[in-house]
Short mmCIF file of C-alpha atoms in Angstrom, two decimals:
data_model
loop_
_atom_site.label_atom_id
_atom_site.label_comp_id
_atom_site.label_asym_id
_atom_site.label_seq_id
_atom_site.Cartn_x
_atom_site.Cartn_y
_atom_site.Cartn_z
CA MET A 1 -12.98 -46.73 126.05
CA VAL A 2 -15.52 -47.42 123.31
CA VAL A 3 -13.01 -49.57 121.45
CA ASP A 4 -12.42 -51.64 124.59
CA ALA A 5 -16.15 -52.08 125.11
CA VAL A 6 -16.56 -53.37 121.56
CA ALA A 7 -13.36 -55.45 121.48
CA TYR A 8 -14.09 -57.26 124.74
CA HIS A 9 -17.82 -57.66 124.23
CA PRO A 10 -18.98 -61.30 124.61
CA THR A 11 -20.68 -61.17 121.21
CA VAL A 12 -17.38 -60.35 119.52
CA ALA A 13 -15.66 -63.22 121.36
CA HIS A 14 -18.44 -65.61 120.30
CA TYR A 15 -18.21 -64.44 116.68
CA LEU A 16 -14.43 -64.92 116.64
CA ARG A 17 -14.72 -68.46 118.03
CA PHE A 18 -17.41 -69.18 115.44
CA VAL A 19 -15.44 -68.02 112.38
CA ALA A 20 -12.20 -69.56 113.67
CA THR A 21 -13.52 -72.93 112.54
CA THR A 22 -13.99 -74.03 108.96
CA VAL A 23 -17.53 -75.13 109.81
CA GLY A 24 -18.33 -71.67 111.19
CA ARG A 25 -17.01 -69.93 108.08
CA ASP A 26 -18.91 -72.36 105.88
CA LYS A 27 -22.17 -71.64 107.71
CA LEU A 28 -21.65 -67.90 107.42
CA LEU A 29 -20.78 -68.13 103.71
CA ARG A 30 -23.71 -70.49 103.06
CA THR A 31 -26.10 -68.03 104.71
CA LEU A 32 -24.80 -65.17 102.57
CA GLN A 33 -24.79 -67.35 99.44
CA TYR A 34 -28.38 -68.50 99.95
CA PHE A 35 -29.55 -64.99 100.80
CA SER A 36 -27.94 -63.75 97.57
CA ARG A 37 -29.62 -66.55 95.65
CA PHE A 38 -33.00 -65.68 97.14
CA TYR A 39 -32.56 -61.94 96.62
CA ALA A 40 -31.44 -62.39 93.00
CA TRP A 41 -34.54 -64.52 92.41
CA TYR A 42 -36.71 -61.90 94.11
CA LEU A 43 -35.23 -59.09 92.01
CA LEU A 44 -35.77 -61.13 88.86
CA ARG A 45 -39.40 -61.84 89.79
CA THR A 46 -40.05 -58.13 90.43
CA ASN A 47 -38.73 -57.23 86.95
CA ASN A 48 -35.57 -55.42 88.01
CA PRO A 49 -32.92 -54.78 85.35
CA ALA A 50 -30.04 -57.24 84.94
CA ARG A 51 -27.50 -54.69 86.24
CA VAL A 52 -29.29 -54.74 89.64
CA ILE A 53 -29.40 -58.55 89.77
CA ALA A 54 -25.79 -59.13 88.60
CA PRO A 55 -24.00 -58.33 91.90
CA PHE A 56 -26.12 -60.85 93.80
CA GLU A 57 -25.55 -63.51 91.13
CA ALA A 58 -21.80 -62.86 91.41
CA ILE A 59 -21.90 -63.13 95.22
CA LYS A 60 -23.80 -66.41 94.94
CA LYS A 61 -21.27 -67.89 92.50
CA GLN A 62 -18.16 -66.66 94.31
CA PHE A 63 -19.31 -67.85 97.73
CA ALA A 64 -20.22 -71.24 96.27
CA LEU A 65 -16.70 -71.51 94.88
CA THR A 66 -15.19 -70.37 98.19
CA ARG A 67 -17.21 -72.96 100.11
CA LYS A 68 -16.04 -75.62 97.66
CA ALA A 69 -12.42 -74.58 98.35
CA LEU A 70 -13.02 -74.81 102.10
CA ARG A 71 -14.18 -78.42 101.65
CA LEU A 72 -10.91 -79.46 99.96
CA GLY A 73 -9.28 -82.22 101.99
CA LYS A 74 -12.34 -82.89 104.14
CA ASN A 75 -12.85 -86.23 102.36
CA VAL A 76 -10.00 -87.73 104.42
CA GLU A 77 -12.00 -87.09 107.60
CA HIS A 78 -14.91 -89.14 106.23
CA PHE A 79 -12.69 -91.98 104.99
CA LYS A 80 -11.20 -92.17 108.50
CA ALA A 81 -14.67 -92.15 110.08
CA ALA A 82 -15.69 -95.03 107.79
CA ALA A 83 -12.61 -97.02 108.85
CA VAL A 84 -13.34 -96.35 112.54
CA ALA A 85 -16.96 -97.46 112.07
CA ALA A 86 -15.79 -100.62 110.28
CA ASP A 87 -13.44 -101.43 113.18
CA ASN A 88 -16.13 -100.87 115.84
CA LYS A 89 -17.03 -104.33 117.18
CA SER A 90 -19.67 -103.16 119.66
CA LEU A 91 -21.95 -101.40 117.18
CA ASP A 92 -25.18 -103.00 115.96
CA PRO A 93 -24.49 -104.54 112.50
CA VAL A 94 -27.20 -102.52 110.72
CA LEU A 95 -26.04 -99.25 112.29
CA LYS A 96 -22.44 -100.20 111.53
CA TYR A 97 -23.11 -100.71 107.82
CA CYS A 98 -25.23 -97.56 107.69
CA ALA A 99 -22.41 -95.56 109.32
CA ILE A 100 -19.87 -96.99 106.87
CA GLY A 101 -22.16 -96.32 103.91
CA ARG A 102 -22.90 -92.77 105.06
CA GLN A 103 -19.23 -91.92 105.58
CA LEU A 104 -18.16 -93.47 102.27
CA GLY A 105 -20.96 -91.64 100.47
CA TYR A 106 -19.86 -88.30 101.92
CA ALA A 107 -16.17 -89.08 101.32
CA THR A 108 -16.88 -89.93 97.67
CA TYR A 109 -18.95 -86.75 97.29
CA LEU A 110 -16.14 -84.62 98.71
CA SER A 111 -13.49 -86.39 96.61
CA LEU A 112 -15.39 -85.84 93.36
CA ASP A 113 -16.26 -82.31 94.44
CA ALA A 114 -12.56 -81.59 94.97
CA ILE A 115 -11.74 -82.86 91.48
CA THR A 116 -14.39 -80.61 89.93
CA TYR A 117 -13.03 -77.60 91.85
CA LEU A 118 -10.30 -77.21 89.25
CA ASP A 119 -12.96 -76.88 86.55
CA SER A 120 -15.24 -74.60 88.60
CA ALA A 121 -12.40 -72.22 89.42
CA GLY A 122 -11.29 -72.15 85.78
CA ILE A 123 -7.84 -73.52 86.69
CA ARG A 124 -8.09 -76.61 84.51
CA PRO A 125 -11.36 -77.04 82.63
CA PHE A 126 -12.16 -80.57 81.50
CA ALA A 127 -15.05 -82.14 79.63
CA SER A 128 -16.14 -84.68 82.24
CA ALA A 129 -16.58 -82.13 85.06
CA LYS A 130 -20.38 -82.02 84.76
CA ARG A 131 -20.62 -85.81 84.86
CA LEU A 132 -18.31 -85.96 87.89
CA GLN A 133 -20.39 -83.33 89.66
CA LYS A 134 -23.56 -85.38 89.01
CA ASP A 135 -21.78 -88.46 90.38
CA ALA A 136 -20.73 -86.41 93.41
CA TYR A 137 -24.35 -85.44 94.06
CA ARG A 138 -25.37 -89.10 93.74
CA ALA A 139 -22.74 -90.07 96.31
CA TRP A 140 -23.99 -87.33 98.66
CA PHE A 141 -27.55 -88.62 98.23
CA THR A 142 -26.34 -92.15 98.99
CA GLY A 143 -24.84 -90.87 102.24
CA LEU A 144 -28.15 -89.20 103.09
CA ILE A 145 -30.06 -92.43 102.40
CA PHE A 146 -27.75 -94.40 104.73
CA ASN A 147 -28.19 -91.70 107.38
CA ALA A 148 -31.99 -91.78 107.09
CA THR A 149 -31.96 -95.59 107.19
CA ALA A 150 -29.91 -95.54 110.39
CA GLY A 151 -32.34 -93.04 111.92
CA LEU A 152 -35.38 -95.14 110.99
CA TYR A 153 -33.72 -98.30 112.31
CA THR A 154 -32.90 -96.54 115.60
CA LEU A 155 -36.50 -95.32 115.90
CA TRP A 156 -37.74 -98.87 115.28
CA GLN A 157 -35.37 -100.21 117.97
CA LEU A 158 -36.59 -97.61 120.46
CA ARG A 159 -40.20 -98.45 119.69
CA GLU A 160 -39.53 -102.16 120.24
CA LYS A 161 -37.74 -101.41 123.50
CA GLU A 162 -40.60 -99.19 124.69
CA GLN A 163 -43.19 -101.90 123.99
CA ASN A 164 -41.29 -104.34 126.23
CA ILE A 165 -41.22 -101.98 129.23
CA ASP A 166 -43.51 -102.61 132.19
CA LYS A 167 -45.13 -99.21 132.76
CA SER A 168 -46.92 -100.25 135.94
CA ASN A 169 -43.96 -99.34 138.17
CA GLY A 170 -42.04 -96.08 138.52
CA GLU A 171 -38.85 -97.29 136.85
CA GLY A 172 -40.75 -98.35 133.74
CA VAL A 173 -42.43 -94.95 133.45
CA VAL A 174 -39.06 -93.17 133.78
CA GLU A 175 -37.50 -95.49 131.19
CA SER A 176 -40.44 -94.90 128.83
CA LYS A 177 -40.05 -91.12 129.07
CA LYS A 178 -36.31 -91.48 128.48
CA ILE A 179 -36.99 -93.51 125.33
CA GLN A 180 -39.52 -90.93 124.12
CA ARG A 181 -36.85 -88.20 124.48
CA GLN A 182 -34.34 -90.32 122.58
CA ARG A 183 -36.90 -90.99 119.88
CA SER A 184 -37.66 -87.29 119.41
CA TYR A 185 -33.92 -86.53 119.30
CA THR A 186 -33.22 -89.33 116.80
CA GLY A 187 -36.13 -88.24 114.58
CA THR A 188 -34.91 -84.65 114.58
CA CYS A 189 -31.29 -85.62 113.87
CA SER A 190 -32.19 -87.88 110.97
CA MET A 191 -34.25 -85.05 109.46
CA VAL A 192 -31.37 -82.58 109.80
CA GLY A 193 -28.81 -85.03 108.40
#
């Protein structure tokens, strides 16, 4: 009876759906990795011996490597998204180029990250791994810049649209509130990435 209550509990079903996806596992591993990083730092700052800190350092490193392995092959998804954005004829030109730039930045990051996985895992160490990892981080940053640019451009478009609305009638007021909601959503999304 108790086993049935636990096995069929909605929380268990939600957890299983969550970890069934690569994104869900990545979020769980990232949370554990960052907690281990924080706790190792905290233990170091409170003058604990190295033997106490070592397990949390190991967890941090192993989960980082596991997350890197989970990202293998994800670059194809971003290359495809860049191609779809390039083929989209109805998209605003600025947003189109920002979408292409963002997707290519992320795809390049994931491609270089996949190459450096062999070095990180100790499978095939090579001298240029550190440089490739720096280039990967630059590509990721480029994707973030394109994303932020698209968000700012969208906010500017919404502001322009709101200024042209006649707020003296009911439809204008409703449209203005709708734009304000979109603007708050766009601002939040561009902050999150």
